[in-house]
PDB file of C-alpha atoms in Angstrom:
ATOM      1  CA  UNK A1241      11.564   7.120  41.389  1.00 84.00           C
ATOM      2  CA  UNK A1242       9.232   5.152  39.113  1.00 93.00           C
ATOM      3  CA  UNK A1243       8.296   6.466  35.689  1.00 97.00           C
ATOM      4  CA  UNK A1244       4.720   6.957  36.901  1.00 96.00           C
ATOM      5  CA  UNK A1245       5.933   8.880  39.960  1.00 97.00           C
ATOM      6  CA  UNK A1246       7.883  11.249  37.698  1.00 98.00           C
ATOM      7  CA  UNK A1247       4.487  12.593  36.586  1.00 98.00           C
ATOM      8  CA  UNK A1248       3.593  13.601  40.145  1.00 96.00           C
ATOM      9  CA  UNK A1249       6.527  15.895  40.880  1.00 97.00           C
ATOM     10  CA  UNK A1250       6.076  19.569  41.703  1.00 96.00           C
ATOM     11  CA  UNK A1251       7.741  20.477  38.410  1.00 97.00           C
ATOM     12  CA  UNK A1252       6.789  18.974  35.032  1.00 98.00           C
ATOM     13  CA  UNK A1253       8.722  15.972  33.755  1.00 99.00           C
ATOM     14  CA  UNK A1254      10.887  17.180  30.852  1.00 99.00           C
ATOM     15  CA  UNK A1255      11.068  14.230  28.504  1.00 98.00           C
ATOM     16  CA  UNK A1256      14.069  14.085  26.185  1.00 98.00           C
ATOM     17  CA  UNK A1257      12.939  12.755  22.833  1.00 98.00           C
ATOM     18  CA  UNK A1258      15.455  10.394  21.232  1.00 98.00           C
ATOM     19  CA  UNK A1259      15.729   8.381  18.039  1.00 98.00           C
ATOM     20  CA  UNK A1260      18.948   6.340  18.320  1.00 98.00           C
ATOM     21  CA  UNK A1261      21.635   5.162  20.727  1.00 98.00           C
ATOM     22  CA  UNK A1262      23.653   8.370  20.393  1.00 98.00           C
ATOM     23  CA  UNK A1263      20.781  10.686  21.334  1.00 98.00           C
ATOM     24  CA  UNK A1264      19.798   8.350  24.188  1.00 98.00           C
ATOM     25  CA  UNK A1265      23.326   8.355  25.613  1.00 98.00           C
ATOM     26  CA  UNK A1266      23.377  12.151  25.427  1.00 98.00           C
ATOM     27  CA  UNK A1267      20.054  12.393  27.278  1.00 98.00           C
ATOM     28  CA  UNK A1268      21.486  10.346  30.132  1.00 98.00           C
ATOM     29  CA  UNK A1269      24.788  12.236  30.141  1.00 98.00           C
ATOM     30  CA  UNK A1270      22.981  15.572  30.516  1.00 98.00           C
ATOM     31  CA  UNK A1271      20.884  14.416  33.449  1.00 98.00           C
ATOM     32  CA  UNK A1272      17.398  14.058  31.989  1.00 98.00           C
ATOM     33  CA  UNK A1273      15.061  12.035  34.198  1.00 98.00           C
ATOM     34  CA  UNK A1274      13.498  10.073  31.346  1.00 99.00           C
ATOM     35  CA  UNK A1275      13.369   9.843  27.590  1.00 98.00           C
ATOM     36  CA  UNK A1276      10.831   9.044  24.911  1.00 98.00           C
ATOM     37  CA  UNK A1277      11.156   7.998  21.315  1.00 98.00           C
ATOM     38  CA  UNK A1278       9.947  10.250  18.514  1.00 96.00           C
ATOM     39  CA  UNK A1279       8.160   8.094  15.942  1.00 94.00           C
ATOM     40  CA  UNK A1280       8.608  10.758  13.264  1.00 94.00           C
ATOM     41  CA  UNK A1281      12.343  11.053  13.942  1.00 96.00           C
ATOM     42  CA  UNK A1282      12.880   7.289  13.940  1.00 97.00           C
ATOM     43  CA  UNK A1283      10.892   6.969  10.720  1.00 96.00           C
ATOM     44  CA  UNK A1284      12.975   9.722   9.105  1.00 96.00           C
ATOM     45  CA  UNK A1285      16.277   8.055  10.031  1.00 96.00           C
ATOM     46  CA  UNK A1286      15.032   4.896   8.293  1.00 96.00           C
ATOM     47  CA  UNK A1287      13.790   6.738   5.214  1.00 95.00           C
ATOM     48  CA  UNK A1288      10.063   6.747   5.986  1.00 93.00           C
ATOM     49  CA  UNK A1289       7.430   9.441   6.381  1.00 88.00           C
ATOM     50  CA  UNK A1290       5.570   9.685   9.681  1.00 87.00           C
ATOM     51  CA  UNK A1291       2.292   7.803   9.995  1.00 85.00           C
ATOM     52  CA  UNK A1292       3.059   4.099  10.526  1.00 86.00           C
ATOM     53  CA  UNK A1293       4.939   3.598   7.270  1.00 91.00           C
ATOM     54  CA  UNK A1294       7.601   1.973   9.435  1.00 94.00           C
ATOM     55  CA  UNK A1295       6.972  -1.636  10.481  1.00 95.00           C
ATOM     56  CA  UNK A1296       6.733  -2.470  14.179  1.00 97.00           C
ATOM     57  CA  UNK A1297       9.657  -4.879  13.761  1.00 98.00           C
ATOM     58  CA  UNK A1298      11.848  -1.978  12.632  1.00 98.00           C
ATOM     59  CA  UNK A1299      10.747   0.206  15.546  1.00 98.00           C
ATOM     60  CA  UNK A1300      11.409  -2.694  17.910  1.00 98.00           C
ATOM     61  CA  UNK A1301      15.016  -3.003  16.759  1.00 98.00           C
ATOM     62  CA  UNK A1302      15.633   0.723  17.256  1.00 98.00           C
ATOM     63  CA  UNK A1303      14.129   0.585  20.756  1.00 99.00           C
ATOM     64  CA  UNK A1304      16.215  -2.481  21.565  1.00 99.00           C
ATOM     65  CA  UNK A1305      19.370  -0.604  20.589  1.00 98.00           C
ATOM     66  CA  UNK A1306      18.368   2.457  22.616  1.00 98.00           C
ATOM     67  CA  UNK A1307      17.726   0.291  25.667  1.00 98.00           C
ATOM     68  CA  UNK A1308      21.197  -1.224  25.398  1.00 97.00           C
ATOM     69  CA  UNK A1309      22.842   2.185  25.672  1.00 97.00           C
ATOM     70  CA  UNK A1310      20.868   3.964  28.394  1.00 97.00           C
ATOM     71  CA  UNK A1311      19.467   3.207  31.828  1.00 97.00           C
ATOM     72  CA  UNK A1312      16.927   6.049  31.752  1.00 98.00           C
ATOM     73  CA  UNK A1313      13.210   5.206  31.904  1.00 98.00           C
ATOM     74  CA  UNK A1314      11.936   5.005  28.328  1.00 99.00           C
ATOM     75  CA  UNK A1315       8.491   5.591  26.874  1.00 99.00           C
ATOM     76  CA  UNK A1316       7.858   4.656  23.244  1.00 99.00           C
ATOM     77  CA  UNK A1317       5.616   6.383  20.720  1.00 98.00           C
ATOM     78  CA  UNK A1318       3.732   3.520  19.079  1.00 98.00           C
ATOM     79  CA  UNK A1319       1.581   5.801  16.881  1.00 96.00           C
ATOM     80  CA  UNK A1320      -1.790   3.999  16.665  1.00 95.00           C
ATOM     81  CA  UNK A1321      -0.296   0.667  17.705  1.00 96.00           C
ATOM     82  CA  UNK A1322       0.898  -0.684  14.335  1.00 96.00           C
ATOM     83  CA  UNK A1323      -2.321  -2.677  14.039  1.00 95.00           C
ATOM     84  CA  UNK A1324      -6.079  -2.179  14.055  1.00 94.00           C
ATOM     85  CA  UNK A1325      -6.474  -5.292  16.225  1.00 97.00           C
ATOM     86  CA  UNK A1326      -6.365  -4.490  19.982  1.00 98.00           C
ATOM     87  CA  UNK A1327      -4.909  -7.917  20.776  1.00 98.00           C
ATOM     88  CA  UNK A1328      -2.066  -7.375  18.319  1.00 98.00           C
ATOM     89  CA  UNK A1329      -1.469  -3.896  19.762  1.00 98.00           C
ATOM     90  CA  UNK A1330      -1.263  -5.439  23.239  1.00 98.00           C
ATOM     91  CA  UNK A1331       1.210  -8.013  21.933  1.00 98.00           C
ATOM     92  CA  UNK A1332       3.367  -5.226  20.482  1.00 98.00           C
ATOM     93  CA  UNK A1333       3.343  -3.500  23.872  1.00 99.00           C
ATOM     94  CA  UNK A1334       4.268  -6.785  25.565  1.00 98.00           C
ATOM     95  CA  UNK A1335       7.330  -7.056  23.335  1.00 98.00           C
ATOM     96  CA  UNK A1336       8.388  -3.539  24.320  1.00 99.00           C
ATOM     97  CA  UNK A1337       7.784  -4.301  27.999  1.00 98.00           C
ATOM     98  CA  UNK A1338      10.127  -7.275  27.679  1.00 98.00           C
ATOM     99  CA  UNK A1339      12.850  -4.807  26.643  1.00 98.00           C
ATOM    100  CA  UNK A1340      12.264  -2.768  29.798  1.00 98.00           C
ATOM    101  CA  UNK A1341      10.135  -0.031  28.234  1.00 98.00           C
ATOM    102  CA  UNK A1342       8.015   1.644  30.933  1.00 98.00           C
ATOM    103  CA  UNK A1343       5.495   3.640  28.922  1.00 98.00           C
ATOM    104  CA  UNK A1344       3.857   4.056  25.528  1.00 99.00           C
ATOM    105  CA  UNK A1345       2.002   6.787  23.659  1.00 98.00           C
ATOM    106  CA  UNK A1346      -0.932   5.692  21.532  1.00 98.00           C
ATOM    107  CA  UNK A1347      -2.884   8.169  19.422  1.00 97.00           C
ATOM    108  CA  UNK A1348      -6.569   8.564  18.587  1.00 97.00           C
ATOM    109  CA  UNK A1349      -5.927   9.293  14.920  1.00 95.00           C
ATOM    110  CA  UNK A1350      -4.849   7.213  11.957  1.00 93.00           C
ATOM    111  CA  UNK A1351      -3.190   8.034   8.649  1.00 89.00           C
ATOM    112  CA  UNK A1352      -4.815   6.626   5.515  1.00 88.00           C
ATOM    113  CA  UNK A1353      -3.391   7.471   2.080  1.00 85.00           C
ATOM    114  CA  UNK A1354      -1.365  10.279   3.623  1.00 85.00           C
ATOM    115  CA  UNK A1355      -4.349  11.891   5.370  1.00 90.00           C
ATOM    116  CA  UNK A1356      -4.609  11.907   9.170  1.00 94.00           C
ATOM    117  CA  UNK A1357      -8.041  11.870  10.806  1.00 96.00           C
ATOM    118  CA  UNK A1358      -9.503  11.169  14.244  1.00 96.00           C
ATOM    119  CA  UNK A1359     -10.887   7.735  14.997  1.00 97.00           C
ATOM    120  CA  UNK A1360     -14.491   7.689  16.223  1.00 96.00           C
ATOM    121  CA  UNK A1361     -14.464   8.046  20.017  1.00 97.00           C
ATOM    122  CA  UNK A1362     -16.495   4.883  20.656  1.00 97.00           C
ATOM    123  CA  UNK A1363     -14.377   2.821  18.271  1.00 97.00           C
ATOM    124  CA  UNK A1364     -11.141   4.102  19.796  1.00 98.00           C
ATOM    125  CA  UNK A1365     -12.186   3.608  23.420  1.00 98.00           C
ATOM    126  CA  UNK A1366     -13.411   0.089  22.664  1.00 98.00           C
ATOM    127  CA  UNK A1367     -10.048  -0.743  21.087  1.00 98.00           C
ATOM    128  CA  UNK A1368      -8.108   0.636  24.052  1.00 98.00           C
ATOM    129  CA  UNK A1369     -10.374  -1.151  26.548  1.00 98.00           C
ATOM    130  CA  UNK A1370      -9.797  -4.509  24.854  1.00 98.00           C
ATOM    131  CA  UNK A1371      -6.079  -3.820  24.595  1.00 98.00           C
ATOM    132  CA  UNK A1372      -5.875  -2.956  28.299  1.00 98.00           C
ATOM    133  CA  UNK A1373      -7.830  -6.072  29.216  1.00 98.00           C
ATOM    134  CA  UNK A1374      -5.295  -8.211  27.363  1.00 98.00           C
ATOM    135  CA  UNK A1375      -2.385  -6.453  29.076  1.00 98.00           C
ATOM    136  CA  UNK A1376      -3.991  -6.917  32.487  1.00 97.00           C
ATOM    137  CA  UNK A1377      -4.586 -10.607  31.815  1.00 97.00           C
ATOM    138  CA  UNK A1378      -0.883 -10.974  31.053  1.00 96.00           C
ATOM    139  CA  UNK A1379       0.219  -8.847  34.043  1.00 97.00           C
ATOM    140  CA  UNK A1380       1.873  -6.197  31.874  1.00 97.00           C
ATOM    141  CA  UNK A1381       2.244  -2.885  33.705  1.00 94.00           C
ATOM    142  CA  UNK A1382       2.779   0.063  31.366  1.00 97.00           C
ATOM    143  CA  UNK A1383       2.271   3.833  31.670  1.00 98.00           C
ATOM    144  CA  UNK A1384      -0.293   4.462  28.946  1.00 98.00           C
ATOM    145  CA  UNK A1385      -0.329   8.014  27.617  1.00 99.00           C
ATOM    146  CA  UNK A1386      -3.253   8.686  25.279  1.00 98.00           C
ATOM    147  CA  UNK A1387      -2.422  11.181  22.555  1.00 98.00           C
ATOM    148  CA  UNK A1388      -5.413  13.092  21.241  1.00 98.00           C
ATOM    149  CA  UNK A1389      -4.835  14.936  17.977  1.00 98.00           C
ATOM    150  CA  UNK A1390      -7.633  17.501  18.225  1.00 98.00           C
ATOM    151  CA  UNK A1391      -5.158  20.410  18.281  1.00 98.00           C
ATOM    152  CA  UNK A1392      -2.728  18.859  15.807  1.00 97.00           C
ATOM    153  CA  UNK A1393      -5.514  18.468  13.244  1.00 96.00           C
ATOM    154  CA  UNK A1394      -6.611  22.085  13.614  1.00 94.00           C
ATOM    155  CA  UNK A1395     -10.183  21.619  14.795  1.00 94.00           C
ATOM    156  CA  UNK A1396     -12.204  24.856  14.958  1.00 94.00           C
ATOM    157  CA  UNK A1397     -12.858  24.271  18.662  1.00 97.00           C
ATOM    158  CA  UNK A1398     -10.195  21.815  19.814  1.00 98.00           C
ATOM    159  CA  UNK A1399     -10.932  22.405  23.504  1.00 98.00           C
ATOM    160  CA  UNK A1400     -14.561  21.353  23.018  1.00 98.00           C
ATOM    161  CA  UNK A1401     -13.497  18.299  21.023  1.00 97.00           C
ATOM    162  CA  UNK A1402     -10.967  17.399  23.711  1.00 98.00           C
ATOM    163  CA  UNK A1403     -13.674  17.769  26.369  1.00 98.00           C
ATOM    164  CA  UNK A1404     -15.899  15.349  24.466  1.00 98.00           C
ATOM    165  CA  UNK A1405     -13.136  12.738  24.255  1.00 98.00           C
ATOM    166  CA  UNK A1406     -10.857  12.917  27.288  1.00 98.00           C
ATOM    167  CA  UNK A1407     -13.433  11.789  29.906  1.00 98.00           C
ATOM    168  CA  UNK A1408     -13.985   8.605  27.868  1.00 98.00           C
ATOM    169  CA  UNK A1409     -10.243   7.962  27.782  1.00 98.00           C
ATOM    170  CA  UNK A1410      -9.841   8.642  31.491  1.00 97.00           C
ATOM    171  CA  UNK A1411     -12.638   6.184  32.320  1.00 97.00           C
ATOM    172  CA  UNK A1412     -10.517   3.382  30.849  1.00 97.00           C
ATOM    173  CA  UNK A1413      -7.917   3.684  33.585  1.00 95.00           C
ATOM    174  CA  UNK A1414      -5.107   5.084  31.436  1.00 98.00           C
ATOM    175  CA  UNK A1415      -2.304   7.115  33.010  1.00 98.00           C
ATOM    176  CA  UNK A1416      -1.875  10.334  31.046  1.00 99.00           C
ATOM    177  CA  UNK A1417      -3.241  12.606  28.313  1.00 99.00           C
ATOM    178  CA  UNK A1418      -1.085  14.100  25.548  1.00 99.00           C
ATOM    179  CA  UNK A1419      -2.313  17.031  23.441  1.00 99.00           C
ATOM    180  CA  UNK A1420       0.306  17.803  20.774  1.00 98.00           C
ATOM    181  CA  UNK A1421       0.146  21.334  19.332  1.00 98.00           C
ATOM    182  CA  UNK A1422      -1.726  22.891  22.247  1.00 98.00           C
ATOM    183  CA  UNK A1423       0.266  25.998  23.124  1.00 97.00           C
ATOM    184  CA  UNK A1424      -1.672  28.934  24.570  1.00 98.00           C
ATOM    185  CA  UNK A1425      -2.135  29.383  28.328  1.00 98.00           C
ATOM    186  CA  UNK A1426      -5.851  29.975  27.684  1.00 98.00           C
ATOM    187  CA  UNK A1427      -6.302  26.590  26.007  1.00 98.00           C
ATOM    188  CA  UNK A1428      -4.148  24.743  28.545  1.00 99.00           C
ATOM    189  CA  UNK A1429      -6.069  26.317  31.417  1.00 98.00           C
ATOM    190  CA  UNK A1430      -9.376  25.355  29.786  1.00 98.00           C
ATOM    191  CA  UNK A1431      -8.281  21.744  29.339  1.00 99.00           C
ATOM    192  CA  UNK A1432      -7.097  21.560  32.944  1.00 98.00           C
ATOM    193  CA  UNK A1433     -10.690  22.250  34.034  1.00 98.00           C
ATOM    194  CA  UNK A1434     -11.777  18.776  32.893  1.00 98.00           C
ATOM    195  CA  UNK A1435      -8.564  16.745  32.518  1.00 98.00           C
ATOM    196  CA  UNK A1436      -7.851  14.851  35.739  1.00 98.00           C
ATOM    197  CA  UNK A1437      -4.814  12.908  34.512  1.00 98.00           C
ATOM    198  CA  UNK A1438      -1.247  14.236  34.070  1.00 99.00           C
ATOM    199  CA  UNK A1439      -1.284  16.503  31.005  1.00 99.00           C
ATOM    200  CA  UNK A1440       1.518  16.227  28.443  1.00 99.00           C
ATOM    201  CA  UNK A1441       2.273  19.156  26.113  1.00 99.00           C
ATOM    202  CA  UNK A1442       4.817  19.333  23.312  1.00 98.00           C
ATOM    203  CA  UNK A1443       7.442  21.765  22.054  1.00 98.00           C
ATOM    204  CA  UNK A1444       5.729  24.468  19.982  1.00 97.00           C
ATOM    205  CA  UNK A1445       6.783  27.962  18.801  1.00 96.00           C
ATOM    206  CA  UNK A1446       4.410  29.790  21.160  1.00 96.00           C
ATOM    207  CA  UNK A1447       4.476  27.346  24.060  1.00 98.00           C
ATOM    208  CA  UNK A1448       5.050  29.185  27.370  1.00 98.00           C
ATOM    209  CA  UNK A1449       8.232  28.589  29.345  1.00 98.00           C
ATOM    210  CA  UNK A1450       8.382  25.686  31.761  1.00 98.00           C
ATOM    211  CA  UNK A1451       7.720  27.842  34.822  1.00 98.00           C
ATOM    212  CA  UNK A1452       4.427  29.041  33.346  1.00 98.00           C
ATOM    213  CA  UNK A1453       3.515  25.496  32.306  1.00 99.00           C
ATOM    214  CA  UNK A1454       4.120  24.325  35.862  1.00 98.00           C
ATOM    215  CA  UNK A1455       1.815  27.041  37.192  1.00 98.00           C
ATOM    216  CA  UNK A1456      -0.853  25.921  34.708  1.00 98.00           C
ATOM    217  CA  UNK A1457      -0.657  22.368  36.049  1.00 98.00           C
ATOM    218  CA  UNK A1458       1.157  20.669  33.159  1.00 99.00           C
ATOM    219  CA  UNK A1459       2.923  17.503  34.322  1.00 99.00           C
ATOM    220  CA  UNK A1460       4.917  16.428  31.263  1.00 99.00           C
ATOM    221  CA  UNK A1461       6.711  18.301  28.489  1.00 99.00           C
ATOM    222  CA  UNK A1462       8.054  16.543  25.407  1.00 98.00           C
ATOM    223  CA  UNK A1463       9.973  17.643  22.336  1.00 97.00           C
ATOM    224  CA  UNK A1464       8.290  15.717  19.535  1.00 94.00           C
ATOM    225  CA  UNK A1465      10.400  15.601  16.393  1.00 94.00           C
ATOM    226  CA  UNK A1466      11.322  19.301  16.562  1.00 96.00           C
ATOM    227  CA  UNK A1467      14.763  18.674  18.070  1.00 95.00           C
ATOM    228  CA  UNK A1468      15.556  16.091  15.400  1.00 97.00           C
ATOM    229  CA  UNK A1469      14.343  18.445  12.661  1.00 97.00           C
ATOM    230  CA  UNK A1470      16.484  21.281  14.048  1.00 97.00           C
ATOM    231  CA  UNK A1471      19.606  19.122  14.100  1.00 96.00           C
ATOM    232  CA  UNK A1472      18.893  17.807  10.607  1.00 96.00           C
ATOM    233  CA  UNK A1473      18.464  21.375   9.305  1.00 96.00           C
ATOM    234  CA  UNK A1474      21.811  22.341  10.841  1.00 95.00           C
ATOM    235  CA  UNK A1475      23.394  19.364   9.096  1.00 96.00           C
ATOM    236  CA  UNK A1476      21.838  20.375   5.776  1.00 96.00           C
ATOM    237  CA  UNK A1477      23.107  23.948   6.169  1.00 95.00           C
ATOM    238  CA  UNK A1478      26.625  22.754   6.954  1.00 95.00           C
ATOM    239  CA  UNK A1479      26.742  20.302   4.060  1.00 97.00           C
ATOM    240  CA  UNK A1480      25.399  22.978   1.717  1.00 97.00           C
ATOM    241  CA  UNK A1481      28.174  25.346   2.818  1.00 95.00           C
ATOM    242  CA  UNK A1482      30.857  22.699   2.293  1.00 96.00           C
ATOM    243  CA  UNK A1483      29.571  21.980  -1.195  1.00 97.00           C
ATOM    244  CA  UNK A1484      29.210  25.651  -2.177  1.00 96.00           C
ATOM    245  CA  UNK A1485      32.510  26.895  -0.719  1.00 95.00           C
ATOM    246  CA  UNK A1486      34.660  23.907  -1.549  1.00 97.00           C
ATOM    247  CA  UNK A1487      35.958  24.073   2.008  1.00 95.00           C
ATOM    248  CA  UNK A1488      35.455  22.488   5.423  1.00 95.00           C
ATOM    249  CA  UNK A1489      35.779  25.853   7.176  1.00 92.00           C
ATOM    250  CA  UNK A1490      32.114  25.767   8.225  1.00 89.00           C
ATOM    251  CA  UNK A1491      32.758  22.618  10.254  1.00 92.00           C
ATOM    252  CA  UNK A1492      35.438  24.315  12.344  1.00 90.00           C
ATOM    253  CA  UNK A1493      33.845  27.743  12.848  1.00 81.00           C
ATOM    254  CA  UNK A1494      32.134  26.671  16.067  1.00 65.00           C
ATOM    255  CA  UNK A1495      33.516  25.509  19.391  1.00 52.00           C
ATOM    256  CA  UNK A1496      33.947  22.193  21.200  1.00 52.00           C
ATOM    257  CA  UNK A1497      35.438  20.269  18.293  1.00 48.00           C
TER     258      UNK A1497
END
């Protein structure tokens, strides 16, 4: 089944977010249908904050390593493209396509001096249109998932803001819409009234279970960097215990060692 077809199943595609070869191998071992990189997790492993502090060349090397160790379909979070030039963004996507990457996320916000804000709708859609034109000229097929940060940024009426933006994105011929931080059935149901493309939601504390999400019409569920953060917190707790107790007992208290 193609990566695009995975978004048309009866049940939502559960995307395993990965950040290195080890997590990618585990995703395949456990039977996930596809995986996606977490830009925040990859940045953290390399000592960066989220928000395009990492260079595209560094991301590329991580993706290349992941691709060597898994046969699962892979989609890559390219933040806002690692450039403000649509031609350069298209060239970055071409490089990922050459590695066998089947999809990318690109977001409608940018981070400047540590502050994230939405890009003007007209400016963003023009950039994506020119990027897509370049990809089409070069016969690059890629599942393009547009991430809109209206919920992530805490807008007073994120549904209304999403409604003002998503139709413009859909008119470009993209493949999916991603709304990180949306989590209530009411908001998801409202978005589904005007979103005609597969809707991607992300792991959140109050996100309904997958059965409810399926009933609401969600087609893709991702983990963001929450899984990475959870694992890293467990590591911190274990290391703290070792240091405080002067013992490795904490390491061997669990099972499956």
